């Protein structure tokens, strides 16, 4: 037995440190004891730490997560001047923040679902739990205008599995609205959310929303300069071990078979039919990159070195897709036959 193990005062301190604040305590502290933005942000960081909140839906640390909650309540969009930290919050603002903090910490609901906003390519998008929360590293390629992977500005782009529409909209804005973007999703709910965002940016003439199971409802003979695909790609193991926050997102937008590649295999098989001769496919498969390489060891996937973080984004030309079409088609047929 250690010398201090019987010291009751130390034991009491440990118990206090290890016990998360109750709902009532969080409400009382935020609504009655704190005043400034910095006060509240600092306290939220402590609450998130004690409740072991997982961040990964727009932020990667507790401070930024806390700031986003407070800024959303204040109707401020980033970048926000640091002088705001010293400003006082109103009682009503602190009441809203306390309610959000409870749901974020205890219910593990991702912040964007509580604030109805997420950011992608520095643009704000409406989100709710009908769509996956925008966070794709493909945003880096969009901001670079797909350079150096295309030699000219694309005229037509296909956004496969559009979800909230953030990728399609970011592409349209990146190319100054001088582009046609078809945005495809199988989910009516997702397309409803995407429509909210398309209308918010007044892009009805540039972005066309299409309900389709991947390529099934697209017009035969339609050709695109770029196909951008961010399909579901989480494998069964990762899906079963993901933090609680991810289970708030639509199942349809996450899992895709045992290896996470059911959708990816079908896209690889069908993409060349819808690409111009000099067209490219950009696809994200995240942590299932290893499964993809193991499944297609002879395919020269070009995985992008992402400067802003992320993994599993690759590029294939139409020529490469055609060259390896037989093995892609075989894998896609196995998926389709297995679902019958």
Coordinates of C-alpha atoms in Angstrom, one line a residue:
X1 CA 0.0 0.0 0.0
X2 CA 1.3 3.4 -0.9
X3 CA 1.9 6.1 1.7
X4 CA -0.8 8.3 0.3
X5 CA -3.5 5.8 -0.5
X6 CA -5.2 6.2 2.8
X7 CA -5.3 10.0 2.7
X8 CA -9.0 10.8 2.5
X9 CA -8.4 14.3 1.3
X10 CA -6.4 13.1 -1.7
X11 CA -9.0 10.4 -2.4
X12 CA -11.7 13.1 -2.4
X13 CA -9.7 15.2 -4.8
X14 CA -9.3 12.2 -7.2
X15 CA -13.0 11.5 -7.0
X16 CA -13.8 15.1 -7.9
X17 CA -11.4 15.0 -10.8
X18 CA -12.7 11.7 -12.1
X19 CA -16.4 12.6 -11.8
X20 CA -17.9 14.5 -14.8
X21 CA -20.2 17.4 -14.0
X22 CA -23.8 16.7 -14.0
X23 CA -26.4 18.2 -16.4
X24 CA -27.5 20.5 -13.6
X25 CA -23.9 21.6 -12.9
X26 CA -23.2 22.3 -16.6
X27 CA -26.3 24.4 -16.8
X28 CA -25.6 26.3 -13.6
X29 CA -21.9 27.0 -14.4
X30 CA -22.6 28.3 -18.0
X31 CA -25.7 30.2 -17.2
X32 CA -24.8 31.7 -13.8
X33 CA -21.1 31.7 -13.3
X34 CA -19.5 32.5 -16.6
X35 CA -19.6 35.8 -18.6
X36 CA -17.2 36.0 -21.6
X37 CA -16.7 33.9 -24.7
X38 CA -13.3 32.8 -23.3
X39 CA -14.9 31.8 -20.0
X40 CA -17.4 29.6 -21.7
X41 CA -15.0 28.1 -24.3
X42 CA -12.5 27.2 -21.5
X43 CA -15.2 25.5 -19.5
X44 CA -16.6 23.6 -22.5
X45 CA -13.1 22.2 -23.1
X46 CA -13.0 20.8 -19.6
X47 CA -16.5 19.4 -20.0
X48 CA -15.6 17.7 -23.3
X49 CA -12.4 16.2 -21.8
X50 CA -14.2 14.8 -18.7
X51 CA -16.9 13.2 -21.0
X52 CA -14.3 11.9 -23.4
X53 CA -16.0 13.6 -26.4
X54 CA -14.7 12.6 -29.8
X55 CA -13.9 15.3 -32.3
X56 CA -13.6 14.7 -36.0
X57 CA -16.6 16.4 -37.6
X58 CA -15.1 19.7 -38.6
X59 CA -12.6 20.1 -35.7
X60 CA -9.7 18.1 -34.3
X61 CA -9.4 19.5 -30.8
X62 CA -11.6 20.6 -27.9
X63 CA -10.8 24.3 -28.1
X64 CA -11.9 24.6 -31.7
X65 CA -14.9 22.5 -31.0
X66 CA -15.9 24.7 -28.2
X67 CA -15.3 27.9 -30.2
X68 CA -17.5 26.6 -33.1
X69 CA -20.4 26.1 -30.7
X70 CA -20.1 29.6 -29.2
X71 CA -19.5 31.2 -32.6
X72 CA -22.6 29.4 -34.0
X73 CA -24.8 30.7 -31.2
X74 CA -23.4 34.2 -31.8
X75 CA -24.0 33.8 -35.6
X76 CA -20.4 34.4 -36.4
X77 CA -18.6 32.6 -39.2
X78 CA -14.8 32.0 -39.3
X79 CA -12.3 33.5 -39.3
X80 CA -13.4 35.2 -36.1
X81 CA -11.3 38.0 -34.5
X82 CA -9.6 36.8 -31.3
X83 CA -10.9 40.0 -29.6
X84 CA -14.3 38.3 -29.5
X85 CA -12.9 36.1 -26.7
X86 CA -13.1 39.0 -24.3
X87 CA -16.7 39.9 -25.1
X88 CA -19.6 39.1 -22.8
X89 CA -22.3 36.6 -23.8
X90 CA -25.9 37.4 -23.1
X91 CA -28.0 35.3 -20.8
X92 CA -29.9 33.9 -23.7
X93 CA -26.8 33.0 -25.6
X94 CA -25.4 31.1 -22.5
X95 CA -28.7 29.3 -22.2
X96 CA -28.5 28.0 -25.7
X97 CA -24.8 27.1 -25.3
X98 CA -25.5 25.1 -22.2
X99 CA -28.2 23.1 -23.9
X100 CA -25.9 22.3 -26.8
X101 CA -23.1 21.4 -24.5
X102 CA -25.2 18.9 -22.7
X103 CA -26.2 17.1 -25.9
X104 CA -22.7 17.3 -27.3
X105 CA -21.0 15.9 -24.1
X106 CA -23.6 13.4 -22.8
X107 CA -25.5 12.3 -25.9
X108 CA -22.4 12.5 -28.1
X109 CA -24.3 14.3 -30.9
X110 CA -21.8 15.9 -33.4
X111 CA -21.8 19.7 -33.2
X112 CA -22.9 20.3 -36.8
X113 CA -26.1 18.5 -36.1
X114 CA -26.8 20.8 -33.1
X115 CA -25.9 24.0 -34.9
X116 CA -27.1 23.1 -38.4
X117 CA -23.9 24.2 -40.0
X118 CA -20.7 22.8 -41.3
X119 CA -17.8 24.2 -43.3
X120 CA -16.2 22.8 -46.4
X121 CA -13.7 24.6 -48.7
X122 CA -14.3 27.6 -46.5
X123 CA -18.0 27.7 -47.3
X124 CA -20.8 27.2 -44.9
X125 CA -23.4 24.5 -45.5
X126 CA -26.7 23.5 -43.8
X127 CA -26.6 20.0 -42.4
X128 CA -28.8 17.7 -40.3
X129 CA -28.8 14.0 -39.5
X130 CA -30.1 13.2 -43.0
X131 CA -26.6 13.6 -44.4
X132 CA -23.1 12.8 -43.4
X133 CA -21.2 15.8 -42.1
X134 CA -18.8 17.4 -44.7
X135 CA -15.2 16.6 -44.0
X136 CA -13.7 15.1 -47.2
X137 CA -10.1 15.8 -47.9
X138 CA -11.1 16.0 -51.6
X139 CA -11.7 19.7 -50.7
X140 CA -8.0 20.3 -51.0
X141 CA -8.1 19.1 -54.7
X142 CA -11.1 21.3 -55.4
X143 CA -9.4 24.4 -53.9
X144 CA -6.4 23.7 -56.2
X145 CA -8.8 23.5 -59.2
X146 CA -7.9 19.8 -59.6
X147 CA -4.4 20.9 -60.7
X148 CA -2.1 19.3 -61.7
X149 CA -4.4 16.4 -62.6
X150 CA -6.3 18.2 -65.4
X151 CA -4.9 20.4 -68.2
X152 CA -7.9 22.6 -68.6
X153 CA -10.9 23.9 -66.7
X154 CA -13.6 21.2 -66.7
X155 CA -16.9 21.9 -68.4
X156 CA -18.9 19.1 -66.8
X157 CA -18.3 17.4 -63.5
X158 CA -20.1 14.5 -61.8
X159 CA -20.3 14.5 -58.0
X160 CA -21.2 10.9 -57.1
X161 CA -22.8 10.4 -53.6
X162 CA -23.3 14.1 -53.1
X163 CA -24.9 14.0 -49.6
X164 CA -25.2 17.6 -48.5
X165 CA -24.1 18.8 -51.9
X166 CA -21.0 20.4 -50.5
X167 CA -18.6 19.0 -53.0
X168 CA -20.8 19.9 -56.0
X169 CA -21.3 23.4 -54.7
X170 CA -17.7 23.9 -53.9
X171 CA -16.7 22.8 -57.4
X172 CA -19.2 25.2 -59.0
X173 CA -18.0 28.1 -56.9
X174 CA -14.3 27.2 -57.5
X175 CA -14.8 27.5 -61.2
X176 CA -16.8 30.8 -60.9
X177 CA -20.1 29.1 -61.8
X178 CA -18.8 28.5 -65.3
X179 CA -19.4 24.8 -65.2
X180 CA -22.1 22.2 -65.1
X181 CA -22.1 19.8 -62.1
X182 CA -24.4 16.8 -61.8
X183 CA -24.8 15.7 -58.2
X184 CA -26.0 12.2 -57.6
X185 CA -27.4 10.5 -54.5
X186 CA -29.6 7.5 -53.8
X187 CA -31.2 9.1 -50.8
X188 CA -34.2 11.4 -51.1
X189 CA -33.4 12.8 -47.6
X190 CA -29.8 13.7 -48.7
X191 CA -31.1 15.3 -51.9
X192 CA -33.5 17.4 -49.9
X193 CA -30.6 18.7 -47.8
X194 CA -28.5 19.2 -50.9
X195 CA -31.3 21.3 -52.5
X196 CA -31.3 23.6 -49.4
X197 CA -27.6 24.3 -50.0
X198 CA -27.9 24.7 -53.8
X199 CA -30.7 27.2 -53.3
X200 CA -28.7 29.0 -50.6
X201 CA -25.9 29.6 -53.1
X202 CA -28.3 30.3 -56.0
X203 CA -26.7 27.5 -58.0
X204 CA -29.9 26.0 -59.5
X205 CA -28.6 26.6 -63.0
X206 CA -25.1 25.1 -62.4
X207 CA -25.8 22.2 -60.1
X208 CA -28.4 19.5 -61.0
X209 CA -29.4 17.1 -58.4
X210 CA -30.2 13.6 -59.6
X211 CA -31.6 10.6 -57.6
X212 CA -29.8 7.5 -58.7
X213 CA -28.2 4.4 -57.4
X214 CA -24.7 5.4 -58.5
X215 CA -24.8 5.5 -62.4
X216 CA -28.1 3.6 -62.8
X217 CA -30.3 6.6 -63.7
X218 CA -27.7 8.7 -65.6
X219 CA -28.2 9.1 -69.3
X220 CA -26.2 6.7 -71.4
X221 CA -23.6 8.6 -73.4
X222 CA -23.3 11.5 -70.9
X223 CA -19.7 12.4 -70.6
X224 CA -17.8 14.3 -67.8
X225 CA -14.4 15.8 -67.6
X226 CA -14.1 14.8 -64.0
X227 CA -16.0 12.3 -61.8
X228 CA -15.6 13.0 -58.1
X229 CA -16.8 10.1 -55.9
X230 CA -17.0 10.1 -52.1
X231 CA -19.0 6.9 -51.6
X232 CA -19.6 5.0 -48.3
X233 CA -16.4 3.2 -47.6
X234 CA -16.2 2.1 -43.9
X235 CA -15.6 -1.6 -43.5
X236 CA -17.5 -3.7 -41.0
X237 CA -14.8 -3.7 -38.4
X238 CA -14.3 0.1 -38.4
X239 CA -18.1 0.6 -38.5
X240 CA -18.5 -1.5 -35.3
X241 CA -15.7 0.3 -33.4
X242 CA -16.4 3.9 -34.4
X243 CA -17.0 6.5 -31.7
X244 CA -20.6 7.2 -30.8
X245 CA -20.6 10.4 -32.7
X246 CA -20.4 8.6 -36.1
X247 CA -23.4 6.5 -35.2
X248 CA -25.5 9.7 -35.4
X249 CA -24.8 9.8 -39.1
X250 CA -26.9 7.9 -41.7
X251 CA -25.9 4.2 -41.9
X252 CA -26.3 4.5 -45.7
X253 CA -23.5 7.1 -45.9
X254 CA -20.9 5.1 -44.0
X255 CA -20.8 1.3 -44.4
X256 CA -20.3 -0.5 -47.7
X257 CA -19.8 -4.2 -47.3
X258 CA -17.3 -6.2 -45.3
X259 CA -14.3 -4.5 -46.9
X260 CA -16.0 -1.1 -47.2
X261 CA -15.6 -1.2 -51.0
X262 CA -18.9 -2.3 -52.4
X263 CA -19.8 1.1 -53.8
X264 CA -16.2 1.8 -54.9
X265 CA -16.1 -1.4 -57.0
X266 CA -19.2 -0.5 -58.9
X267 CA -18.0 3.0 -59.5
X268 CA -14.6 1.8 -60.8
X269 CA -16.4 -0.6 -63.2
X270 CA -18.9 2.0 -64.6
X271 CA -16.9 5.2 -64.5
X272 CA -15.1 5.0 -67.9
X273 CA -18.4 4.9 -69.8
X274 CA -19.2 8.4 -68.4
X275 CA -15.8 10.0 -68.8
X276 CA -14.4 12.0 -71.7
X277 CA -11.3 10.4 -73.2
X278 CA -9.0 12.7 -71.2
X279 CA -11.2 12.5 -68.1
X280 CA -10.3 11.4 -64.6
X281 CA -11.9 9.7 -61.7
X282 CA -11.2 11.1 -58.2
X283 CA -12.4 8.8 -55.4
X284 CA -12.1 8.7 -51.7
X285 CA -11.9 5.4 -49.9
X286 CA -10.4 6.5 -46.6
X287 CA -9.1 3.8 -44.3
X288 CA -10.2 1.2 -46.8
X289 CA -7.3 2.2 -49.0
X290 CA -5.4 -0.9 -47.7
X291 CA -8.3 -3.2 -48.8
X292 CA -8.4 -1.6 -52.2
X293 CA -4.7 -2.1 -52.9
X294 CA -4.9 -5.7 -51.6
X295 CA -7.9 -6.4 -53.8
X296 CA -6.4 -4.8 -57.0
X297 CA -2.6 -5.2 -56.6
X298 CA -1.8 -4.7 -60.3
X299 CA -3.7 -1.4 -60.6
X300 CA -1.5 1.8 -60.4
X301 CA -3.7 3.8 -58.1
X302 CA -2.3 7.3 -57.6
X303 CA -3.0 8.2 -54.0
X304 CA -2.8 11.9 -53.5
X305 CA -0.3 13.4 -51.0
X306 CA -2.8 15.5 -49.0
X307 CA -1.1 18.5 -47.4
X308 CA -4.1 19.3 -45.2
X309 CA -4.5 15.8 -43.8
X310 CA -6.6 12.8 -44.7
X311 CA -6.0 9.7 -46.6
X312 CA -7.3 7.3 -49.2
X313 CA -8.0 9.7 -52.1
X314 CA -6.8 8.3 -55.4
X315 CA -6.9 9.3 -59.1
X316 CA -7.3 7.2 -62.2
X317 CA -7.5 8.3 -65.8
X318 CA -10.1 7.0 -68.2
X319 CA -7.3 5.1 -70.0
X320 CA -6.4 3.3 -66.8
X321 CA -10.0 2.5 -65.9
X322 CA -10.5 1.0 -69.4
X323 CA -7.2 -0.9 -69.1
X324 CA -8.3 -2.6 -65.9
X325 CA -12.0 -2.7 -66.6
X326 CA -12.3 -6.5 -66.6
X327 CA -11.0 -6.9 -63.1
X328 CA -13.1 -3.9 -61.9
X329 CA -16.2 -5.4 -63.6
X330 CA -15.6 -8.8 -62.0
X331 CA -15.5 -7.3 -58.5
X332 CA -18.6 -5.2 -59.2
X333 CA -20.5 -8.3 -60.5
X334 CA -19.6 -10.1 -57.3
X335 CA -21.1 -7.2 -55.3
X336 CA -24.3 -7.1 -57.4
X337 CA -24.7 -10.9 -57.4
X338 CA -24.1 -11.0 -53.7
X339 CA -26.9 -8.5 -53.0
X340 CA -29.5 -10.6 -54.9

